[in-house]
């Protein structure tokens, strides 16, 4: 008989590629993870992982078991949801991880909405970028992630996750007031090919949006300055240190002295935001109202 908790460990090892990283995500010791993998191999009668100096990878047998693991764990999430519904599930805590602007735009309004419509549900919020929040959901560190589509992100049909679209917003060009294009109504990205750029660090989903937009315009941006804080990005642009693309919502309430904000000419780069939960958990009586509140906030 295969134990479900060992399947969860197998998926964590497949996601994180090393026993040490999987152990950290699961709050276990590496030796405990190794012991559980060994026990799982004994249960199945197959070698499931191969270890090397670079980490761990699944064997063909491990890949077969992983494909079933995603379905089994999703079904267990559904079972928990139905049992919670049977027991009413009207009170409890849901942990939501989101990037800072997402907290302001949809999470905080959802918290306020739930305080009125479902006062028994308590929301615990954690600030995390989208590339960090999705693994947190899979590792059961949080229940819901508010994340951004990015290169390498799990697709909408990922068997491990259920996606709920929330909103999409354009990136605007931010240039110094003295910039040669500051008087234009819209800024053609191709005209910024030779400028120094300011933007998020690689790994931040917004970094991918900026780079892909510039590549589509025919150039690779010369990133001279890096910050994940858009206030810092705008401050550097106001100091004539370079140009930037910033999500429109991130500019709300910001001191824009010294910069000009203009729409991008043509197809503007867009940040697409969604909520994600472990597949099967979307019907849980605690999680479903949270997703509905996030959807409502995103539609406002």
PDB file of C-alpha atoms in Angstrom:
ATOM      1  CA  UNK A   1       0.000   0.000   0.000  1.00  0.00           C
ATOM      2  CA  UNK A   2       1.426   3.398  -1.031  1.00  0.00           C
ATOM      3  CA  UNK A   3       1.177   6.118   1.626  1.00  0.00           C
ATOM      4  CA  UNK A   4      -0.132   9.460   0.359  1.00  0.00           C
ATOM      5  CA  UNK A   5       2.317  11.515   2.447  1.00  0.00           C
ATOM      6  CA  UNK A   6       5.188   9.811   0.629  1.00  0.00           C
ATOM      7  CA  UNK A   7       3.650  10.800  -2.694  1.00  0.00           C
ATOM      8  CA  UNK A   8       3.667  14.390  -1.482  1.00  0.00           C
ATOM      9  CA  UNK A   9       7.378  14.057  -0.704  1.00  0.00           C
ATOM     10  CA  UNK A  10       8.034  12.578  -4.148  1.00  0.00           C
ATOM     11  CA  UNK A  11       6.332  15.574  -5.799  1.00  0.00           C
ATOM     12  CA  UNK A  12       8.300  18.019  -3.659  1.00  0.00           C
ATOM     13  CA  UNK A  13      11.567  16.363  -4.690  1.00  0.00           C
ATOM     14  CA  UNK A  14      10.509  16.514  -8.347  1.00  0.00           C
ATOM     15  CA  UNK A  15       9.602  20.208  -7.995  1.00  0.00           C
ATOM     16  CA  UNK A  16      12.702  21.310  -6.072  1.00  0.00           C
ATOM     17  CA  UNK A  17      15.252  18.987  -7.722  1.00  0.00           C
ATOM     18  CA  UNK A  18      17.231  18.377  -4.519  1.00  0.00           C
ATOM     19  CA  UNK A  19      16.473  16.512  -1.317  1.00  0.00           C
ATOM     20  CA  UNK A  20      17.737  19.446   0.739  1.00  0.00           C
ATOM     21  CA  UNK A  21      15.433  21.979  -0.948  1.00  0.00           C
ATOM     22  CA  UNK A  22      12.440  19.629  -0.748  1.00  0.00           C
ATOM     23  CA  UNK A  23      13.133  19.021   2.936  1.00  0.00           C
ATOM     24  CA  UNK A  24      13.294  22.760   3.635  1.00  0.00           C
ATOM     25  CA  UNK A  25       9.987  23.327   1.836  1.00  0.00           C
ATOM     26  CA  UNK A  26       8.309  20.528   3.775  1.00  0.00           C
ATOM     27  CA  UNK A  27       9.882  21.472   7.129  1.00  0.00           C
ATOM     28  CA  UNK A  28      11.583  18.078   7.318  1.00  0.00           C
ATOM     29  CA  UNK A  29      15.199  17.028   7.618  1.00  0.00           C
ATOM     30  CA  UNK A  30      16.979  15.787   4.475  1.00  0.00           C
ATOM     31  CA  UNK A  31      17.471  12.419   6.158  1.00  0.00           C
ATOM     32  CA  UNK A  32      13.712  12.148   6.800  1.00  0.00           C
ATOM     33  CA  UNK A  33      12.986  12.890   3.139  1.00  0.00           C
ATOM     34  CA  UNK A  34      15.547  10.296   2.035  1.00  0.00           C
ATOM     35  CA  UNK A  35      14.039   7.729   4.392  1.00  0.00           C
ATOM     36  CA  UNK A  36      10.540   8.353   3.031  1.00  0.00           C
ATOM     37  CA  UNK A  37      11.773   8.047  -0.561  1.00  0.00           C
ATOM     38  CA  UNK A  38      13.462   4.763   0.296  1.00  0.00           C
ATOM     39  CA  UNK A  39      10.256   3.511   1.911  1.00  0.00           C
ATOM     40  CA  UNK A  40       8.275   4.555  -1.162  1.00  0.00           C
ATOM     41  CA  UNK A  41      10.686   2.654  -3.406  1.00  0.00           C
ATOM     42  CA  UNK A  42      10.202  -0.416  -1.204  1.00  0.00           C
ATOM     43  CA  UNK A  43       6.417  -0.016  -1.387  1.00  0.00           C
ATOM     44  CA  UNK A  44       6.419   0.225  -5.179  1.00  0.00           C
ATOM     45  CA  UNK A  45       9.243  -2.208  -5.865  1.00  0.00           C
ATOM     46  CA  UNK A  46      10.904   0.294  -8.211  1.00  0.00           C
ATOM     47  CA  UNK A  47      13.804   2.701  -8.069  1.00  0.00           C
ATOM     48  CA  UNK A  48      12.130   6.117  -8.246  1.00  0.00           C
ATOM     49  CA  UNK A  49      14.965   8.650  -7.998  1.00  0.00           C
ATOM     50  CA  UNK A  50      18.542   8.942  -9.130  1.00  0.00           C
ATOM     51  CA  UNK A  51      20.976  11.049  -7.123  1.00  0.00           C
ATOM     52  CA  UNK A  52      23.972  12.924  -8.504  1.00  0.00           C
ATOM     53  CA  UNK A  53      26.235  15.815  -7.559  1.00  0.00           C
ATOM     54  CA  UNK A  54      23.780  18.153  -9.323  1.00  0.00           C
ATOM     55  CA  UNK A  55      20.737  16.970  -7.391  1.00  0.00           C
ATOM     56  CA  UNK A  56      17.964  14.427  -7.835  1.00  0.00           C
ATOM     57  CA  UNK A  57      15.953  13.421 -10.864  1.00  0.00           C
ATOM     58  CA  UNK A  58      13.128  10.955 -11.265  1.00  0.00           C
ATOM     59  CA  UNK A  59      13.647   7.646 -13.018  1.00  0.00           C
ATOM     60  CA  UNK A  60      11.127   6.574 -15.681  1.00  0.00           C
ATOM     61  CA  UNK A  61       9.294   4.650 -12.954  1.00  0.00           C
ATOM     62  CA  UNK A  62       9.352   7.772 -10.806  1.00  0.00           C
ATOM     63  CA  UNK A  63       7.866   9.824 -13.638  1.00  0.00           C
ATOM     64  CA  UNK A  64       5.049   7.287 -14.035  1.00  0.00           C
ATOM     65  CA  UNK A  65       4.288   7.445 -10.320  1.00  0.00           C
ATOM     66  CA  UNK A  66       4.464  11.254 -10.361  1.00  0.00           C
ATOM     67  CA  UNK A  67       1.784  11.443 -13.067  1.00  0.00           C
ATOM     68  CA  UNK A  68      -0.519   9.422 -10.803  1.00  0.00           C
ATOM     69  CA  UNK A  69       0.608  11.397  -7.758  1.00  0.00           C
ATOM     70  CA  UNK A  70      -0.829  14.637  -9.133  1.00  0.00           C
ATOM     71  CA  UNK A  71      -4.213  12.968  -9.677  1.00  0.00           C
ATOM     72  CA  UNK A  72      -4.189  11.244  -6.284  1.00  0.00           C
ATOM     73  CA  UNK A  73      -3.298  14.389  -4.345  1.00  0.00           C
ATOM     74  CA  UNK A  74      -5.912  16.416  -6.238  1.00  0.00           C
ATOM     75  CA  UNK A  75      -8.530  13.798  -5.358  1.00  0.00           C
ATOM     76  CA  UNK A  76      -7.491  13.930  -1.692  1.00  0.00           C
ATOM     77  CA  UNK A  77      -7.937  17.720  -1.783  1.00  0.00           C
ATOM     78  CA  UNK A  78     -11.459  17.178  -3.134  1.00  0.00           C
ATOM     79  CA  UNK A  79     -12.165  14.650  -0.397  1.00  0.00           C
ATOM     80  CA  UNK A  80     -11.046  17.138   2.258  1.00  0.00           C
ATOM     81  CA  UNK A  81     -13.216  19.807   0.641  1.00  0.00           C
ATOM     82  CA  UNK A  82     -16.311  17.590   0.671  1.00  0.00           C
ATOM     83  CA  UNK A  83     -15.711  16.512   4.268  1.00  0.00           C
ATOM     84  CA  UNK A  84     -15.258  20.137   5.298  1.00  0.00           C
ATOM     85  CA  UNK A  85     -18.493  21.014   3.492  1.00  0.00           C
ATOM     86  CA  UNK A  86     -20.258  18.165   5.264  1.00  0.00           C
ATOM     87  CA  UNK A  87     -19.055  19.546   8.576  1.00  0.00           C
ATOM     88  CA  UNK A  88     -20.196  23.066   7.484  1.00  0.00           C
ATOM     89  CA  UNK A  89     -16.682  24.501   7.121  1.00  0.00           C
ATOM     90  CA  UNK A  90     -17.919  27.956   7.949  1.00  0.00           C
ATOM     91  CA  UNK A  91     -15.007  28.956  10.158  1.00  0.00           C
ATOM     92  CA  UNK A  92     -11.261  28.664   9.779  1.00  0.00           C
ATOM     93  CA  UNK A  93      -8.102  30.325   8.536  1.00  0.00           C
ATOM     94  CA  UNK A  94      -6.957  30.604   4.915  1.00  0.00           C
ATOM     95  CA  UNK A  95      -3.404  31.719   4.160  1.00  0.00           C
ATOM     96  CA  UNK A  96      -2.904  33.812   1.014  1.00  0.00           C
ATOM     97  CA  UNK A  97       0.486  34.647  -0.511  1.00  0.00           C
ATOM     98  CA  UNK A  98       0.639  37.591  -2.924  1.00  0.00           C
ATOM     99  CA  UNK A  99       3.026  40.158  -4.353  1.00  0.00           C
ATOM    100  CA  UNK A 100       2.700  43.643  -2.839  1.00  0.00           C
ATOM    101  CA  UNK A 101       0.553  45.290  -5.536  1.00  0.00           C
ATOM    102  CA  UNK A 102      -1.732  42.274  -5.624  1.00  0.00           C
ATOM    103  CA  UNK A 103      -2.233  42.631  -1.883  1.00  0.00           C
ATOM    104  CA  UNK A 104      -3.301  46.237  -2.368  1.00  0.00           C
ATOM    105  CA  UNK A 105      -5.503  45.625  -5.415  1.00  0.00           C
ATOM    106  CA  UNK A 106      -7.323  42.377  -4.673  1.00  0.00           C
ATOM    107  CA  UNK A 107      -6.262  40.728  -1.411  1.00  0.00           C
ATOM    108  CA  UNK A 108      -7.037  43.629   0.937  1.00  0.00           C
ATOM    109  CA  UNK A 109     -10.433  44.315  -0.721  1.00  0.00           C
ATOM    110  CA  UNK A 110     -11.179  40.578  -0.530  1.00  0.00           C
ATOM    111  CA  UNK A 111     -10.357  40.580   3.183  1.00  0.00           C
ATOM    112  CA  UNK A 112     -12.790  43.465   3.714  1.00  0.00           C
ATOM    113  CA  UNK A 113     -15.477  41.730   1.622  1.00  0.00           C
ATOM    114  CA  UNK A 114     -15.104  38.454   3.537  1.00  0.00           C
ATOM    115  CA  UNK A 115     -15.353  40.273   6.867  1.00  0.00           C
ATOM    116  CA  UNK A 116     -18.906  41.154   5.809  1.00  0.00           C
ATOM    117  CA  UNK A 117     -19.969  38.047   3.873  1.00  0.00           C
ATOM    118  CA  UNK A 118     -18.084  35.264   5.702  1.00  0.00           C
ATOM    119  CA  UNK A 119     -16.958  36.541   9.117  1.00  0.00           C
ATOM    120  CA  UNK A 120     -15.964  33.042  10.211  1.00  0.00           C
ATOM    121  CA  UNK A 121     -13.149  32.950   7.654  1.00  0.00           C
ATOM    122  CA  UNK A 122      -9.891  34.498   8.841  1.00  0.00           C
ATOM    123  CA  UNK A 123      -7.312  35.486   6.208  1.00  0.00           C
ATOM    124  CA  UNK A 124      -3.597  35.368   6.906  1.00  0.00           C
ATOM    125  CA  UNK A 125      -1.575  37.283   4.267  1.00  0.00           C
ATOM    126  CA  UNK A 126       2.050  36.687   3.293  1.00  0.00           C
ATOM    127  CA  UNK A 127       4.004  38.955   0.927  1.00  0.00           C
ATOM    128  CA  UNK A 128       5.671  36.853  -1.782  1.00  0.00           C
ATOM    129  CA  UNK A 129       6.431  37.247  -5.473  1.00  0.00           C
ATOM    130  CA  UNK A 130       4.566  34.995  -7.887  1.00  0.00           C
ATOM    131  CA  UNK A 131       7.538  32.777  -8.598  1.00  0.00           C
ATOM    132  CA  UNK A 132       7.768  32.077  -4.845  1.00  0.00           C
ATOM    133  CA  UNK A 133       4.064  31.887  -3.992  1.00  0.00           C
ATOM    134  CA  UNK A 134       3.211  29.044  -6.380  1.00  0.00           C
ATOM    135  CA  UNK A 135       5.759  26.639  -4.829  1.00  0.00           C
ATOM    136  CA  UNK A 136       4.426  27.712  -1.424  1.00  0.00           C
ATOM    137  CA  UNK A 137       0.975  26.476  -2.458  1.00  0.00           C
ATOM    138  CA  UNK A 138       2.328  23.177  -3.747  1.00  0.00           C
ATOM    139  CA  UNK A 139       4.345  22.687  -0.558  1.00  0.00           C
ATOM    140  CA  UNK A 140       1.233  23.418   1.546  1.00  0.00           C
ATOM    141  CA  UNK A 141       2.846  26.440   3.187  1.00  0.00           C
ATOM    142  CA  UNK A 142      -0.102  28.577   2.018  1.00  0.00           C
ATOM    143  CA  UNK A 143      -3.569  27.821   0.695  1.00  0.00           C
ATOM    144  CA  UNK A 144      -3.887  30.423  -2.085  1.00  0.00           C
ATOM    145  CA  UNK A 145      -1.338  32.225  -4.247  1.00  0.00           C
ATOM    146  CA  UNK A 146      -2.001  35.467  -6.096  1.00  0.00           C
ATOM    147  CA  UNK A 147       0.586  35.320  -8.847  1.00  0.00           C
ATOM    148  CA  UNK A 148       1.577  36.708 -12.231  1.00  0.00           C
ATOM    149  CA  UNK A 149       2.002  34.794 -15.463  1.00  0.00           C
ATOM    150  CA  UNK A 150       5.684  34.534 -16.257  1.00  0.00           C
ATOM    151  CA  UNK A 151       8.040  32.552 -18.424  1.00  0.00           C
ATOM    152  CA  UNK A 152       8.369  29.114 -16.864  1.00  0.00           C
ATOM    153  CA  UNK A 153       5.278  29.439 -14.664  1.00  0.00           C
ATOM    154  CA  UNK A 154       3.033  26.363 -14.324  1.00  0.00           C
ATOM    155  CA  UNK A 155       0.448  26.576 -17.146  1.00  0.00           C
ATOM    156  CA  UNK A 156      -3.280  26.916 -16.546  1.00  0.00           C
ATOM    157  CA  UNK A 157      -3.769  23.198 -17.220  1.00  0.00           C
ATOM    158  CA  UNK A 158      -1.064  22.102 -14.764  1.00  0.00           C
ATOM    159  CA  UNK A 159      -2.392  18.954 -13.037  1.00  0.00           C
ATOM    160  CA  UNK A 160      -1.149  20.196  -9.646  1.00  0.00           C
ATOM    161  CA  UNK A 161      -2.893  23.579  -9.604  1.00  0.00           C
ATOM    162  CA  UNK A 162      -6.269  25.168 -10.323  1.00  0.00           C
ATOM    163  CA  UNK A 163      -6.090  28.714 -11.767  1.00  0.00           C
ATOM    164  CA  UNK A 164      -8.614  31.536 -11.376  1.00  0.00           C
ATOM    165  CA  UNK A 165      -7.969  34.638 -13.576  1.00  0.00           C
ATOM    166  CA  UNK A 166      -8.233  37.884 -11.575  1.00  0.00           C
ATOM    167  CA  UNK A 167      -7.202  40.857 -13.713  1.00  0.00           C
ATOM    168  CA  UNK A 168      -4.799  42.105 -16.373  1.00  0.00           C
ATOM    169  CA  UNK A 169      -3.080  45.479 -16.501  1.00  0.00           C
ATOM    170  CA  UNK A 170      -0.688  47.191 -18.921  1.00  0.00           C
ATOM    171  CA  UNK A 171       2.832  48.349 -18.210  1.00  0.00           C
ATOM    172  CA  UNK A 172       3.475  52.048 -18.836  1.00  0.00           C
ATOM    173  CA  UNK A 173       6.745  53.633 -19.929  1.00  0.00           C
ATOM    174  CA  UNK A 174       8.422  55.772 -17.253  1.00  0.00           C
ATOM    175  CA  UNK A 175      11.038  58.214 -18.559  1.00  0.00           C
ATOM    176  CA  UNK A 176      12.792  61.245 -17.035  1.00  0.00           C
ATOM    177  CA  UNK A 177      11.102  64.611 -17.704  1.00  0.00           C
ATOM    178  CA  UNK A 178      14.184  65.609 -19.700  1.00  0.00           C
ATOM    179  CA  UNK A 179      13.984  62.538 -21.942  1.00  0.00           C
ATOM    180  CA  UNK A 180      13.802  63.121 -25.694  1.00  0.00           C
ATOM    181  CA  UNK A 181      10.475  61.206 -25.894  1.00  0.00           C
ATOM    182  CA  UNK A 182       8.841  62.860 -22.875  1.00  0.00           C
ATOM    183  CA  UNK A 183       6.517  64.983 -25.042  1.00  0.00           C
ATOM    184  CA  UNK A 184       5.055  62.036 -26.971  1.00  0.00           C
ATOM    185  CA  UNK A 185       1.557  60.842 -26.178  1.00  0.00           C
ATOM    186  CA  UNK A 186       2.667  57.209 -26.489  1.00  0.00           C
ATOM    187  CA  UNK A 187       6.208  55.810 -26.325  1.00  0.00           C
ATOM    188  CA  UNK A 188       7.420  53.349 -29.006  1.00  0.00           C
ATOM    189  CA  UNK A 189       9.540  50.755 -27.181  1.00  0.00           C
ATOM    190  CA  UNK A 190      11.933  50.419 -30.112  1.00  0.00           C
ATOM    191  CA  UNK A 191      12.952  54.055 -29.561  1.00  0.00           C
ATOM    192  CA  UNK A 192      14.302  53.109 -26.120  1.00  0.00           C
ATOM    193  CA  UNK A 193      16.677  50.443 -27.408  1.00  0.00           C
ATOM    194  CA  UNK A 194      19.821  52.476 -26.711  1.00  0.00           C
ATOM    195  CA  UNK A 195      18.735  53.830 -23.315  1.00  0.00           C
ATOM    196  CA  UNK A 196      19.920  52.454 -19.983  1.00  0.00           C
ATOM    197  CA  UNK A 197      17.118  50.549 -18.260  1.00  0.00           C
ATOM    198  CA  UNK A 198      15.903  50.149 -14.700  1.00  0.00           C
ATOM    199  CA  UNK A 199      13.932  47.041 -13.799  1.00  0.00           C
ATOM    200  CA  UNK A 200      13.255  44.108 -11.491  1.00  0.00           C
ATOM    201  CA  UNK A 201      15.793  41.371 -10.863  1.00  0.00           C
ATOM    202  CA  UNK A 202      15.749  38.194 -12.971  1.00  0.00           C
ATOM    203  CA  UNK A 203      13.345  35.757 -11.337  1.00  0.00           C
ATOM    204  CA  UNK A 204      10.774  38.446 -10.658  1.00  0.00           C
ATOM    205  CA  UNK A 205       7.829  37.788 -13.022  1.00  0.00           C
ATOM    206  CA  UNK A 206       7.809  41.463 -14.039  1.00  0.00           C
ATOM    207  CA  UNK A 207      11.391  41.106 -15.249  1.00  0.00           C
ATOM    208  CA  UNK A 208      10.194  38.556 -17.797  1.00  0.00           C
ATOM    209  CA  UNK A 209       7.382  40.849 -18.975  1.00  0.00           C
ATOM    210  CA  UNK A 210       9.830  43.724 -19.535  1.00  0.00           C
ATOM    211  CA  UNK A 211      12.438  41.605 -21.310  1.00  0.00           C
ATOM    212  CA  UNK A 212       9.883  39.872 -23.548  1.00  0.00           C
ATOM    213  CA  UNK A 213       8.309  43.223 -24.495  1.00  0.00           C
ATOM    214  CA  UNK A 214      11.692  44.649 -25.456  1.00  0.00           C
ATOM    215  CA  UNK A 215      12.615  41.511 -27.382  1.00  0.00           C
ATOM    216  CA  UNK A 216       9.341  41.793 -29.303  1.00  0.00           C
ATOM    217  CA  UNK A 217      10.344  45.379 -30.131  1.00  0.00           C
ATOM    218  CA  UNK A 218      13.630  44.099 -31.542  1.00  0.00           C
ATOM    219  CA  UNK A 219      16.192  44.681 -28.800  1.00  0.00           C
ATOM    220  CA  UNK A 220      17.570  43.395 -25.520  1.00  0.00           C
ATOM    221  CA  UNK A 221      17.215  45.985 -22.729  1.00  0.00           C
ATOM    222  CA  UNK A 222      20.490  47.161 -21.172  1.00  0.00           C
ATOM    223  CA  UNK A 223      19.558  46.823 -17.504  1.00  0.00           C
ATOM    224  CA  UNK A 224      21.902  49.149 -15.636  1.00  0.00           C
ATOM    225  CA  UNK A 225      19.954  49.264 -12.366  1.00  0.00           C
ATOM    226  CA  UNK A 226      17.900  46.568 -10.636  1.00  0.00           C
ATOM    227  CA  UNK A 227      15.240  46.744  -7.926  1.00  0.00           C
ATOM    228  CA  UNK A 228      12.075  44.803  -7.172  1.00  0.00           C
ATOM    229  CA  UNK A 229      10.627  47.924  -5.524  1.00  0.00           C
ATOM    230  CA  UNK A 230       8.877  50.052  -8.160  1.00  0.00           C
ATOM    231  CA  UNK A 231       9.195  53.145  -5.979  1.00  0.00           C
ATOM    232  CA  UNK A 232      12.951  52.730  -6.239  1.00  0.00           C
ATOM    233  CA  UNK A 233      12.643  52.183  -9.995  1.00  0.00           C
ATOM    234  CA  UNK A 234      10.692  55.441 -10.416  1.00  0.00           C
ATOM    235  CA  UNK A 235      13.082  57.321  -8.124  1.00  0.00           C
ATOM    236  CA  UNK A 236      16.034  56.230 -10.275  1.00  0.00           C
ATOM    237  CA  UNK A 237      14.192  57.280 -13.431  1.00  0.00           C
ATOM    238  CA  UNK A 238      13.537  60.700 -11.878  1.00  0.00           C
ATOM    239  CA  UNK A 239      17.295  60.954 -11.262  1.00  0.00           C
ATOM    240  CA  UNK A 240      17.816  60.478 -15.035  1.00  0.00           C
ATOM    241  CA  UNK A 241      19.410  57.070 -14.429  1.00  0.00           C
ATOM    242  CA  UNK A 242      17.396  55.333 -17.132  1.00  0.00           C
ATOM    243  CA  UNK A 243      13.967  54.332 -18.404  1.00  0.00           C
ATOM    244  CA  UNK A 244      11.565  51.673 -17.192  1.00  0.00           C
ATOM    245  CA  UNK A 245       8.322  49.799 -17.719  1.00  0.00           C
ATOM    246  CA  UNK A 246       6.112  49.727 -14.629  1.00  0.00           C
ATOM    247  CA  UNK A 247       2.691  48.097 -14.060  1.00  0.00           C
ATOM    248  CA  UNK A 248       0.053  50.825 -14.110  1.00  0.00           C
ATOM    249  CA  UNK A 249      -1.385  49.923 -10.704  1.00  0.00           C
ATOM    250  CA  UNK A 250       2.061  50.133  -9.085  1.00  0.00           C
ATOM    251  CA  UNK A 251       2.196  53.837 -10.034  1.00  0.00           C
ATOM    252  CA  UNK A 252      -0.956  54.744  -8.125  1.00  0.00           C
ATOM    253  CA  UNK A 253      -0.259  57.152  -5.278  1.00  0.00           C
ATOM    254  CA  UNK A 254       3.432  57.285  -6.124  1.00  0.00           C
ATOM    255  CA  UNK A 255       5.494  60.482  -6.220  1.00  0.00           C
ATOM    256  CA  UNK A 256       6.049  60.981  -9.959  1.00  0.00           C
ATOM    257  CA  UNK A 257       8.027  64.207  -9.670  1.00  0.00           C
ATOM    258  CA  UNK A 258      10.811  64.156 -12.206  1.00  0.00           C
ATOM    259  CA  UNK A 259       9.316  61.513 -14.499  1.00  0.00           C
ATOM    260  CA  UNK A 260       6.770  61.289 -17.283  1.00  0.00           C
ATOM    261  CA  UNK A 261       4.453  58.279 -17.511  1.00  0.00           C
ATOM    262  CA  UNK A 262       3.211  57.362 -20.975  1.00  0.00           C
ATOM    263  CA  UNK A 263       1.333  54.402 -22.488  1.00  0.00           C
ATOM    264  CA  UNK A 264       3.361  52.130 -24.736  1.00  0.00           C
ATOM    265  CA  UNK A 265       2.676  52.575 -28.433  1.00  0.00           C
ATOM    266  CA  UNK A 266       1.104  49.477 -30.000  1.00  0.00           C
ATOM    267  CA  UNK A 267       0.551  46.276 -28.026  1.00  0.00           C
ATOM    268  CA  UNK A 268       1.416  47.180 -24.452  1.00  0.00           C
ATOM    269  CA  UNK A 269       3.155  44.581 -22.312  1.00  0.00           C
ATOM    270  CA  UNK A 270       0.624  43.204 -19.863  1.00  0.00           C
ATOM    271  CA  UNK A 271       0.743  41.705 -16.393  1.00  0.00           C
ATOM    272  CA  UNK A 272      -1.844  38.924 -16.080  1.00  0.00           C
ATOM    273  CA  UNK A 273      -2.714  38.101 -12.496  1.00  0.00           C
ATOM    274  CA  UNK A 274      -4.397  34.928 -11.277  1.00  0.00           C
ATOM    275  CA  UNK A 275      -5.134  33.037  -8.088  1.00  0.00           C
ATOM    276  CA  UNK A 276      -3.941  29.462  -7.730  1.00  0.00           C
ATOM    277  CA  UNK A 277      -4.795  26.675  -5.307  1.00  0.00           C
ATOM    278  CA  UNK A 278      -3.897  23.015  -5.170  1.00  0.00           C
ATOM    279  CA  UNK A 279      -6.060  21.227  -7.701  1.00  0.00           C
ATOM    280  CA  UNK A 280      -9.077  19.774  -5.970  1.00  0.00           C
ATOM    281  CA  UNK A 281      -9.051  22.409  -3.207  1.00  0.00           C
ATOM    282  CA  UNK A 282     -10.992  25.006  -5.214  1.00  0.00           C
ATOM    283  CA  UNK A 283     -14.259  23.599  -3.881  1.00  0.00           C
ATOM    284  CA  UNK A 284     -13.240  23.677  -0.214  1.00  0.00           C
ATOM    285  CA  UNK A 285     -15.860  25.641   1.771  1.00  0.00           C
ATOM    286  CA  UNK A 286     -13.170  27.877   3.241  1.00  0.00           C
ATOM    287  CA  UNK A 287     -11.190  28.413   0.041  1.00  0.00           C
ATOM    288  CA  UNK A 288     -14.095  28.838  -2.394  1.00  0.00           C
ATOM    289  CA  UNK A 289     -15.368  32.076  -0.745  1.00  0.00           C
ATOM    290  CA  UNK A 290     -11.821  33.456  -0.762  1.00  0.00           C
ATOM    291  CA  UNK A 291     -11.465  32.793  -4.489  1.00  0.00           C
ATOM    292  CA  UNK A 292     -14.862  34.373  -5.130  1.00  0.00           C
ATOM    293  CA  UNK A 293     -13.896  37.450  -3.099  1.00  0.00           C
ATOM    294  CA  UNK A 294     -10.603  37.750  -5.004  1.00  0.00           C
ATOM    295  CA  UNK A 295     -12.463  37.443  -8.330  1.00  0.00           C
ATOM    296  CA  UNK A 296     -14.921  40.152  -7.287  1.00  0.00           C
ATOM    297  CA  UNK A 297     -12.075  42.457  -6.232  1.00  0.00           C
ATOM    298  CA  UNK A 298     -10.283  41.853  -9.530  1.00  0.00           C
ATOM    299  CA  UNK A 299     -13.415  42.770 -11.487  1.00  0.00           C
ATOM    300  CA  UNK A 300     -13.855  46.133  -9.719  1.00  0.00           C
TER     301      UNK A 300
END
